[in-house]
N, CA, C and O atoms as a MOPAC input file, in Angstrom:
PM7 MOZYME 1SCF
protein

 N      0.81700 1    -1.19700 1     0.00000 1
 C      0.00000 1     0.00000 1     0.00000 1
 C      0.86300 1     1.26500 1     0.00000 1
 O      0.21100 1     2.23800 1    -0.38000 1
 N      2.28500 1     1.57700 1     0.34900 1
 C      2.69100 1     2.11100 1     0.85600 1
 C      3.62000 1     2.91900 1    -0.63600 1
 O      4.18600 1     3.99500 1    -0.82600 1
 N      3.36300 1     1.74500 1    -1.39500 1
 C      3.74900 1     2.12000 1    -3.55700 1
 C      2.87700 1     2.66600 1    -3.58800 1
 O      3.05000 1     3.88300 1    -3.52500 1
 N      1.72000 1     2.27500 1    -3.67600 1
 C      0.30500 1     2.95200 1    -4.13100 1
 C      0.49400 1     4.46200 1    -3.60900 1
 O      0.29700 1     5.41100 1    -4.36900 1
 N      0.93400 1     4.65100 1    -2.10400 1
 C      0.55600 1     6.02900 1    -1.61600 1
 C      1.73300 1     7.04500 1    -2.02900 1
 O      1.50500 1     8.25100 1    -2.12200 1
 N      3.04600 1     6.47800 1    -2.28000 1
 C      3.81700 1     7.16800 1    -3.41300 1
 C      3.19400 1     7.64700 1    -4.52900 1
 O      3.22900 1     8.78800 1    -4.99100 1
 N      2.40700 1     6.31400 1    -5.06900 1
 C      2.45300 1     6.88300 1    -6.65300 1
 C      1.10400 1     7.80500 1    -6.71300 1
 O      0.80300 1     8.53800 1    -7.65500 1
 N      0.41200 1     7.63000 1    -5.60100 1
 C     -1.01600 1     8.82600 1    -5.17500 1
 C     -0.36800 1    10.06500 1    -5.61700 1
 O     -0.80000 1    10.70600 1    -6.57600 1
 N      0.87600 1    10.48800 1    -4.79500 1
 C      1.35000 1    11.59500 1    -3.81400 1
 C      1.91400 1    12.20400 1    -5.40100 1
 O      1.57000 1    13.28000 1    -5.88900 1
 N      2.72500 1    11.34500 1    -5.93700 1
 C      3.47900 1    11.89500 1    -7.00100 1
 C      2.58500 1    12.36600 1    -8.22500 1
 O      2.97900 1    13.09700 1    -9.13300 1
 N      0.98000 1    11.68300 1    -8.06300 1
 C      0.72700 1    12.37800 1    -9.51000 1
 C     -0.02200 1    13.61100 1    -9.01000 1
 O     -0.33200 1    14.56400 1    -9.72400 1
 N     -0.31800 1    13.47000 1    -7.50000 1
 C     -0.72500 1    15.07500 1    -6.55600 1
 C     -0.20500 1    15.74100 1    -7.10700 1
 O     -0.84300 1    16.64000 1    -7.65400 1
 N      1.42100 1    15.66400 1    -7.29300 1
 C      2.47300 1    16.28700 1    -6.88900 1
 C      2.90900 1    17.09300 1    -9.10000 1
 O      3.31900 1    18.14500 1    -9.59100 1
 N      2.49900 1    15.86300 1    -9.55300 1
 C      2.11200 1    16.65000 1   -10.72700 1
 C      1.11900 1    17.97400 1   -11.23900 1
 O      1.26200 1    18.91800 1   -12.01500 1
 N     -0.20800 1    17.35300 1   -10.13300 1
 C     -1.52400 1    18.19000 1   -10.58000 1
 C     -1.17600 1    19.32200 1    -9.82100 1
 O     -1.74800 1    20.35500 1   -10.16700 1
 N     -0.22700 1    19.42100 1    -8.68100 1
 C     -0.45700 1    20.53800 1    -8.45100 1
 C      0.39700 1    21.42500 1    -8.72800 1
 O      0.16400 1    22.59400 1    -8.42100 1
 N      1.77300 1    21.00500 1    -9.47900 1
 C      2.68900 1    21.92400 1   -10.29400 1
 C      1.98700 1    22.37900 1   -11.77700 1
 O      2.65200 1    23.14200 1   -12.47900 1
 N      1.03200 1    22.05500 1   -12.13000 1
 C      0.24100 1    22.38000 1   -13.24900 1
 C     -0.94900 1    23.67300 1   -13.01400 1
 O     -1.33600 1    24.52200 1   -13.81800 1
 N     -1.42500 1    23.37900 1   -11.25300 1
 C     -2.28200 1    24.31800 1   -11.29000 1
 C     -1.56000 1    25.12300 1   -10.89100 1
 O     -1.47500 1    26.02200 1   -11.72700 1
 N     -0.72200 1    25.38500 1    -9.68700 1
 C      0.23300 1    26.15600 1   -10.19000 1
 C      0.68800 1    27.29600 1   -10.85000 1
 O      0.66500 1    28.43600 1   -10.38700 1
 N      1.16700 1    26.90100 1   -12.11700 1
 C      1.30300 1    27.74600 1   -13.54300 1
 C     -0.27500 1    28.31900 1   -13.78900 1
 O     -0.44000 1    29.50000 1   -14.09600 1
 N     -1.16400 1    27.60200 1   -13.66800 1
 C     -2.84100 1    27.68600 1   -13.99200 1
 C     -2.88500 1    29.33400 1   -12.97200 1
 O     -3.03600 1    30.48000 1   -13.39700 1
 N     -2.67500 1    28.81700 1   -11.45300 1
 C     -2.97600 1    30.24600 1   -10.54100 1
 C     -2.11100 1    31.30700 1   -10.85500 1
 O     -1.86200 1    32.05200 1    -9.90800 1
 N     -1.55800 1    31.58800 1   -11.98900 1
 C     -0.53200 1    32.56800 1   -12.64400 1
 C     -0.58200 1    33.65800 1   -11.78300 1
 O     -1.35500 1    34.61600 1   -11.75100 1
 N      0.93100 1    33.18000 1   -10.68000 1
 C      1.51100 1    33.73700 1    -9.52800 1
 C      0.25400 1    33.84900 1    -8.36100 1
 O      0.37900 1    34.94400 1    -7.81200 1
 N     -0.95000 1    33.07000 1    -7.77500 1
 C     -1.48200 1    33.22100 1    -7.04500 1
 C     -2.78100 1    34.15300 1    -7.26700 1
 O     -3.58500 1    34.33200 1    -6.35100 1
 N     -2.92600 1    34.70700 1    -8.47800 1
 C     -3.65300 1    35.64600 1    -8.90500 1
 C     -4.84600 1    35.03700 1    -9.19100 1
 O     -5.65400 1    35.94000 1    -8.97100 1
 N     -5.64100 1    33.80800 1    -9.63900 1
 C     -6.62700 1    33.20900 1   -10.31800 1
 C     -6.91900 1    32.58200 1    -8.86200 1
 O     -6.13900 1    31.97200 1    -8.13100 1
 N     -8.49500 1    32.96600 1    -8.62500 1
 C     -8.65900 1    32.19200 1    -7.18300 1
 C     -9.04400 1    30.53600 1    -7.37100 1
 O     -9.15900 1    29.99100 1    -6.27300 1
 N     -9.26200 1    29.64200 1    -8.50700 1
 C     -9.57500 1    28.78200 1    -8.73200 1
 C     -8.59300 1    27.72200 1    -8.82500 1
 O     -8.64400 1    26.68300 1    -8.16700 1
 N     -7.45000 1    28.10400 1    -9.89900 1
 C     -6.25800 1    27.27000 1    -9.35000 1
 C     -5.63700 1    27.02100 1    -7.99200 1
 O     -5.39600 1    25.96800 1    -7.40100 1
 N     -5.40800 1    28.54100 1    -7.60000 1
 C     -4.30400 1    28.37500 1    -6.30600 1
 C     -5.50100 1    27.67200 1    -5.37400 1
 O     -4.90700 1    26.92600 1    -4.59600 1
 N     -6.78500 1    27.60900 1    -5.15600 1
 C     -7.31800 1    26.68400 1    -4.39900 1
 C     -7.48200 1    25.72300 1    -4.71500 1
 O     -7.88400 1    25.04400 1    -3.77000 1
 N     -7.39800 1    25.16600 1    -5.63200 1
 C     -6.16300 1    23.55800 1    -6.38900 1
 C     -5.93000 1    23.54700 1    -6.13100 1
 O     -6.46900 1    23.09600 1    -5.12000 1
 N     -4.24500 1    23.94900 1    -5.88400 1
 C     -3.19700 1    24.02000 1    -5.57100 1
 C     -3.06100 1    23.88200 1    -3.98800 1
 O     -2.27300 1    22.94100 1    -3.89200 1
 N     -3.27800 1    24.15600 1    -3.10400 1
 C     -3.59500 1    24.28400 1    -2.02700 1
 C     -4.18300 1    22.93500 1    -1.81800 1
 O     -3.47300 1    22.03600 1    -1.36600 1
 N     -5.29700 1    22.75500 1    -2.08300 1
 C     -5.88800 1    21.43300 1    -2.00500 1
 C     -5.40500 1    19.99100 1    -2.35300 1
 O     -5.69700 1    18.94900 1    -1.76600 1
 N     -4.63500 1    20.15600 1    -3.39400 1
 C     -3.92500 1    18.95700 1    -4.06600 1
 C     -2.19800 1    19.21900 1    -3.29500 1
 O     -1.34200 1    18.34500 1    -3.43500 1
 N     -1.92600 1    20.42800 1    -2.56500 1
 C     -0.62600 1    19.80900 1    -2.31600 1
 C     -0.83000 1    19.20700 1    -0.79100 1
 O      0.09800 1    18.47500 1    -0.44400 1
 N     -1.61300 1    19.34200 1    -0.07200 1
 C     -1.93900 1    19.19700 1     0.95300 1
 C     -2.05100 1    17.50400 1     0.82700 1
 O     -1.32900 1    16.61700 1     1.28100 1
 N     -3.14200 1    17.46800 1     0.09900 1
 C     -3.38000 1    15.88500 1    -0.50100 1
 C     -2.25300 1    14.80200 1    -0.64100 1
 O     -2.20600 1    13.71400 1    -0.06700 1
 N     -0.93300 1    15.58700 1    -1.94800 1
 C      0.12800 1    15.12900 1    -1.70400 1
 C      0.69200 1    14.54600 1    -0.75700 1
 O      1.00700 1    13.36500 1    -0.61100 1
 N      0.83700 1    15.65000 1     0.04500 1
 C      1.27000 1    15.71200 1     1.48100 1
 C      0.97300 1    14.50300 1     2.74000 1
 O      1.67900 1    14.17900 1     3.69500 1
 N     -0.10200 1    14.10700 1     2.38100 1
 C     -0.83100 1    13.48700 1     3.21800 1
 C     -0.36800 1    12.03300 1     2.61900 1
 O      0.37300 1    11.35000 1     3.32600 1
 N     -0.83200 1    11.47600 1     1.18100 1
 C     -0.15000 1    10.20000 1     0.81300 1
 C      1.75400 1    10.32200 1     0.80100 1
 O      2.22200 1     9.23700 1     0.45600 1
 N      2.16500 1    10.71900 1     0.91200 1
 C      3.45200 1    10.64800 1     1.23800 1
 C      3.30700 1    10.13400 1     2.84000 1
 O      3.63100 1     9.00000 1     3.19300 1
 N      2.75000 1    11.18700 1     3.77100 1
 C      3.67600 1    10.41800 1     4.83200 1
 C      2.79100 1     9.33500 1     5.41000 1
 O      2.93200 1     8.77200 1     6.49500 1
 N      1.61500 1     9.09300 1     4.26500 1
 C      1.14200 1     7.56800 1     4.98000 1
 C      3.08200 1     6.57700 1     4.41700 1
 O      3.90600 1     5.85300 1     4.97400 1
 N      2.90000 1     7.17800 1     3.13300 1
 C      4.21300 1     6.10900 1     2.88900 1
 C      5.23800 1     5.99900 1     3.48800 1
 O      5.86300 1     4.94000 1     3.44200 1
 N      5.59400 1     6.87100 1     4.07400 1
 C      6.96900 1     7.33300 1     5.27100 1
 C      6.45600 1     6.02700 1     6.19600 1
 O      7.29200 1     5.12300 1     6.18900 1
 N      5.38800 1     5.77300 1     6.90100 1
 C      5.04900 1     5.08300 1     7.50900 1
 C      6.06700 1     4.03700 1     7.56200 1
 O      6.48200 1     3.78600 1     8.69300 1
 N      6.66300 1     3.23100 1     6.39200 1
 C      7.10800 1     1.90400 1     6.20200 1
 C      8.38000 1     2.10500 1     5.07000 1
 O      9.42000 1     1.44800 1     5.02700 1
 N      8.11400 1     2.81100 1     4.50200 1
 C      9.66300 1     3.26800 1     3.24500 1
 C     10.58800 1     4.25400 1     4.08500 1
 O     10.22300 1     5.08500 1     4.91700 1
 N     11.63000 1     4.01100 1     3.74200 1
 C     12.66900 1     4.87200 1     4.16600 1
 C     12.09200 1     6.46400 1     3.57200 1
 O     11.11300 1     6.58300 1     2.83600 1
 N     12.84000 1     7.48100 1     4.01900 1
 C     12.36700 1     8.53300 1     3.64700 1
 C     13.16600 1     8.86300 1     2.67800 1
 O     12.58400 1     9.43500 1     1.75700 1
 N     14.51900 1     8.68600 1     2.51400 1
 C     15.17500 1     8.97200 1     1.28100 1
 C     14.52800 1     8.47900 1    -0.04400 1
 O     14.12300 1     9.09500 1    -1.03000 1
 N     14.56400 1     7.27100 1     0.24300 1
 C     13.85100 1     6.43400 1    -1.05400 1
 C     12.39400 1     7.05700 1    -1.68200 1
 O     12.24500 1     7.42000 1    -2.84900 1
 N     11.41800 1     7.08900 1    -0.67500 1
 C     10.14300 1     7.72600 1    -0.80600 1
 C     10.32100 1     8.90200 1    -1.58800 1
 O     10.03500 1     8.90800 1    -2.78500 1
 N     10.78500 1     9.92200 1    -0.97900 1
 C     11.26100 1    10.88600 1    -1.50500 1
 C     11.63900 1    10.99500 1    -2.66000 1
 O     10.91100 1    11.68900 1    -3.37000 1
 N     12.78400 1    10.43300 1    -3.26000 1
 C     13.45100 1    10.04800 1    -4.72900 1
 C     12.36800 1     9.51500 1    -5.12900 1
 O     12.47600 1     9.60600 1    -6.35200 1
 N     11.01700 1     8.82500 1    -4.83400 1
 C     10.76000 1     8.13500 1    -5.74200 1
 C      9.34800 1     9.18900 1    -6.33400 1
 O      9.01900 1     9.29700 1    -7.51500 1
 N      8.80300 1     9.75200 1    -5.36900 1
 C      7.83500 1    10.87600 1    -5.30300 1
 C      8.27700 1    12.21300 1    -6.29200 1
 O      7.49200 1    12.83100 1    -7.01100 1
 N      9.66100 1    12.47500 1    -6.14300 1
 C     10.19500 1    13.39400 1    -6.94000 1
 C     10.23000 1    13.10400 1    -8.44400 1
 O      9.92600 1    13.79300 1    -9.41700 1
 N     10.67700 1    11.91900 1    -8.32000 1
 C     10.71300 1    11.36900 1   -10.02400 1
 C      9.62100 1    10.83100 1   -10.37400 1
 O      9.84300 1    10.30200 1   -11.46300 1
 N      8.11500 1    10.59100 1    -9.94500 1
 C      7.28600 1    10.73300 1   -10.36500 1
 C      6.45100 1    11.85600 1   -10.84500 1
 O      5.67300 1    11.95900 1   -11.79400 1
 N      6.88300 1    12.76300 1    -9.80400 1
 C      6.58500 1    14.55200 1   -10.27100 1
 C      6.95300 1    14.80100 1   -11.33000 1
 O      6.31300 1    15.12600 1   -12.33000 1
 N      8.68900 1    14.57500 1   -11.07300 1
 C      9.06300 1    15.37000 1   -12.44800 1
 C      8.82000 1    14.68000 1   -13.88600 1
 O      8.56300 1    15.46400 1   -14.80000 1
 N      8.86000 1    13.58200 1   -14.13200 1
 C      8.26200 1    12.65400 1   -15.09700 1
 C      6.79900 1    13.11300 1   -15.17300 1
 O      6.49700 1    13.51900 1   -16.29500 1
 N      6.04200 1    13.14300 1   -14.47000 1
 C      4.26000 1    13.76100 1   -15.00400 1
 C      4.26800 1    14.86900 1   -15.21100 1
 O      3.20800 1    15.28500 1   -15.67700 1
 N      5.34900 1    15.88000 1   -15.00900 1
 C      5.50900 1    17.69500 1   -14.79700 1
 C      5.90800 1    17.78800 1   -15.90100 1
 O      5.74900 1    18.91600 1   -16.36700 1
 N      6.44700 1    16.96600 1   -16.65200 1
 C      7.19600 1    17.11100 1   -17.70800 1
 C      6.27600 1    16.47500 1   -18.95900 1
 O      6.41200 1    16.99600 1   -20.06600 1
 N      5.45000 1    15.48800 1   -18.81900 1
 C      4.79800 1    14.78900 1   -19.57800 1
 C      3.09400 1    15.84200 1   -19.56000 1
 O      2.31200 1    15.77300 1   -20.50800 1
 N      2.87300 1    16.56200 1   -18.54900 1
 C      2.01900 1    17.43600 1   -18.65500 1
 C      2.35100 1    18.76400 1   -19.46600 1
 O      1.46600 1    19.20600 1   -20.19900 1
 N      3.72700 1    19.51200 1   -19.37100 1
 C      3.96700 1    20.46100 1   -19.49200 1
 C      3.81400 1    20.10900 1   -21.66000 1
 O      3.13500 1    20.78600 1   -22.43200 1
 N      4.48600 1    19.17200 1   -21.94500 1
 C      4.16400 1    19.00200 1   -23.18100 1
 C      2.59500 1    18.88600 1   -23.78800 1
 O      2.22900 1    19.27200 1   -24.89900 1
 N      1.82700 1    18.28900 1   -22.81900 1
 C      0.61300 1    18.45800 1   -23.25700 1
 C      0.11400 1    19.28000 1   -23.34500 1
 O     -0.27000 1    19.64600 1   -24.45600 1
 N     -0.07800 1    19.82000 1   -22.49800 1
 C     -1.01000 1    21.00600 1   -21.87700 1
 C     -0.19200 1    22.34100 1   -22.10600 1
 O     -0.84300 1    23.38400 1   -22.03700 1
 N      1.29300 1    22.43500 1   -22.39500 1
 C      1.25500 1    23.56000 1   -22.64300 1
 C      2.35300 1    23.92500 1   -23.76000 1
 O      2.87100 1    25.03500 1   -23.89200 1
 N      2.61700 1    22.75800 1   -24.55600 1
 C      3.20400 1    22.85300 1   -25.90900 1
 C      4.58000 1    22.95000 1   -26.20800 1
 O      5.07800 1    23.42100 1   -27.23000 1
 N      5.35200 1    22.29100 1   -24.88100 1
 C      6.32000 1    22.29000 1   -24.95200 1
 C      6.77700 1    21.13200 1   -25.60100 1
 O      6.30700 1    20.00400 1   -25.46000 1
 N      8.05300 1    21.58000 1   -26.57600 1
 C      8.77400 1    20.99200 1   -27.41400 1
 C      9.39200 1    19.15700 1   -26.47900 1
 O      9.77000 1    18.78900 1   -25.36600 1
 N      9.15600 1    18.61400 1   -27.72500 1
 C      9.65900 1    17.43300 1   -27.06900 1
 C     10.92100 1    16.31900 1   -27.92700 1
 O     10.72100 1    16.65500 1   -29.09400 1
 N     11.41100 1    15.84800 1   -27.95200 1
 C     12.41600 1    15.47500 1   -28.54600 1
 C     13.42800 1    14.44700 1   -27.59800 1
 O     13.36100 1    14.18000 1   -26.39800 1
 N     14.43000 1    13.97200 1   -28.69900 1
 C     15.22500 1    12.87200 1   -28.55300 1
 C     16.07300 1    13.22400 1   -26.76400 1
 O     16.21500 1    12.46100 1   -25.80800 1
 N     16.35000 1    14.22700 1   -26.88700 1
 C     16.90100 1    14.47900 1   -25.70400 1
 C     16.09300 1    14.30300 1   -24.33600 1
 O     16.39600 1    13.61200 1   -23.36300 1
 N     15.17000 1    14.98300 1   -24.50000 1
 C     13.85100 1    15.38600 1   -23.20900 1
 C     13.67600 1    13.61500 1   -22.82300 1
 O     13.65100 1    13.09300 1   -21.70800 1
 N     13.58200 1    13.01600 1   -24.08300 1
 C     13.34100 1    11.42400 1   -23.70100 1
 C     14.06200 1    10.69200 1   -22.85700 1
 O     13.67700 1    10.16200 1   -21.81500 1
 N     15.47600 1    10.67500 1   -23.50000 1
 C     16.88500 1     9.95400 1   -22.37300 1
 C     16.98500 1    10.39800 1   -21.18100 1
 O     17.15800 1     9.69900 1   -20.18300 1
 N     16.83300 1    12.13400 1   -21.22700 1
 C     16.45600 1    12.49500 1   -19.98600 1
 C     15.22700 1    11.88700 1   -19.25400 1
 O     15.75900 1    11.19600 1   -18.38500 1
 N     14.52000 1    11.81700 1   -19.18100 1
 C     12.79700 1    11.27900 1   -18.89400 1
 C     13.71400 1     9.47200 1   -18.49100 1
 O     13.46200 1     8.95900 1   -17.40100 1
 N     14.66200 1     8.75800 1   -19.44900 1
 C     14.38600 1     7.47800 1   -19.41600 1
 C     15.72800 1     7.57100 1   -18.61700 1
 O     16.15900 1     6.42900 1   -18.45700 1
 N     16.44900 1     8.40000 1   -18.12400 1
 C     17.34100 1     8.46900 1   -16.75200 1
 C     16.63300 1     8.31700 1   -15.74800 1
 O     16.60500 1     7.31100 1   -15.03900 1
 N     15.83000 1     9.59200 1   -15.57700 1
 C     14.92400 1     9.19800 1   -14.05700 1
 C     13.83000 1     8.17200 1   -13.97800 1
 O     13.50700 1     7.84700 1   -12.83500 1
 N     13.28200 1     7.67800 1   -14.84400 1
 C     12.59500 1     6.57900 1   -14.59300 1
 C     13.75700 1     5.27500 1   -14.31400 1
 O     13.22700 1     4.35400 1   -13.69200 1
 N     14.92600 1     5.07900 1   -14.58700 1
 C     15.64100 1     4.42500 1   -14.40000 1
 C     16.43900 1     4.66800 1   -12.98600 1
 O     17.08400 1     3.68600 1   -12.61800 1
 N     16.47700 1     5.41400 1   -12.43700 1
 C     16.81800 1     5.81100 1   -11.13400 1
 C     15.89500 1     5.36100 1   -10.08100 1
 O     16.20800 1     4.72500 1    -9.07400 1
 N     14.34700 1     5.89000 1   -10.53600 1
 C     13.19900 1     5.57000 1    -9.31400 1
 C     13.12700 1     3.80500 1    -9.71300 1
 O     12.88700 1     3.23900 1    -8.64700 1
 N     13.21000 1     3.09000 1   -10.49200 1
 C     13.29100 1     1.53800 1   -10.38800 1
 C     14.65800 1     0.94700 1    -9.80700 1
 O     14.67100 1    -0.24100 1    -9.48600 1
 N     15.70500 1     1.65600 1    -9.67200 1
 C     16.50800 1     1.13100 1    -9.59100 1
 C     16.48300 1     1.66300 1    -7.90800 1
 O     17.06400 1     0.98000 1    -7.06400 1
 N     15.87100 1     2.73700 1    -7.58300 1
 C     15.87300 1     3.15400 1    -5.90400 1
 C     14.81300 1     2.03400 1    -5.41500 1
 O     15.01500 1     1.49900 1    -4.32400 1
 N     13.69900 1     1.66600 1    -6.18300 1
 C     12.92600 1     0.42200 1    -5.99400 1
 C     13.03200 1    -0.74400 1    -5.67800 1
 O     12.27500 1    -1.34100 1    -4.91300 1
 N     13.94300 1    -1.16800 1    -6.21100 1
 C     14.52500 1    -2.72100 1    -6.37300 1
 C     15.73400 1    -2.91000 1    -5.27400 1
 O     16.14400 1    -3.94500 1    -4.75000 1
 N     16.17100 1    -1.51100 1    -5.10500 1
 C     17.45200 1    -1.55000 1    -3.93000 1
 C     17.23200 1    -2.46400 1    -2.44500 1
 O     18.12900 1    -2.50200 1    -1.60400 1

């Protein structure tokens, strides 16, 4: 349960670097109360996972789920260029959070 509440936390942890950019600097009252709401959320499935995962690991693994969906959102949703590079990069950190996995 304690994967599951990582991989909760990390796609939180996506939605709420998206709304975010959405509350453009805190100004839009609809995002930043997203934002607010979903990091809190985050917040909360993480340290069920702390519960039983080391915190380093959790951590690394929460981060590289962020940044892997932050990055896989930012192309969607907001048209950023994507290419051979962005990929190896992308297929480094997914190779890091399996390999912090399996440790």
């Amino acid at each position: 349960m304690a994967w599951i509440n990582i991989l909760i936390a990390g796609l939180l942890e996506t939605t709420w670097a998206v709304t975010l950019k959405w509350s453009n600097g805190f100004t839009n009252f609809l995002p930043t109360a997203a934002t607010i709401v979903v990091t809190l959320l985050s917040f909360f499935f993480l340290s069920q996972a702390l519960k039983t995962i080391p915190v380093g690991t959790t951590y690394a693994v929460l981060a590289g789920i962020g940044a892997i969906g932050t990055v896989i959102a930012d192309i969607i949703l907001f048209d950023e260029t994507y290419g051979i590079v962005r990929s190896v990069c992308i297929g480094l950190i997914v190779i890091g959070v399996i390999g912090l996995r399996i440790v």
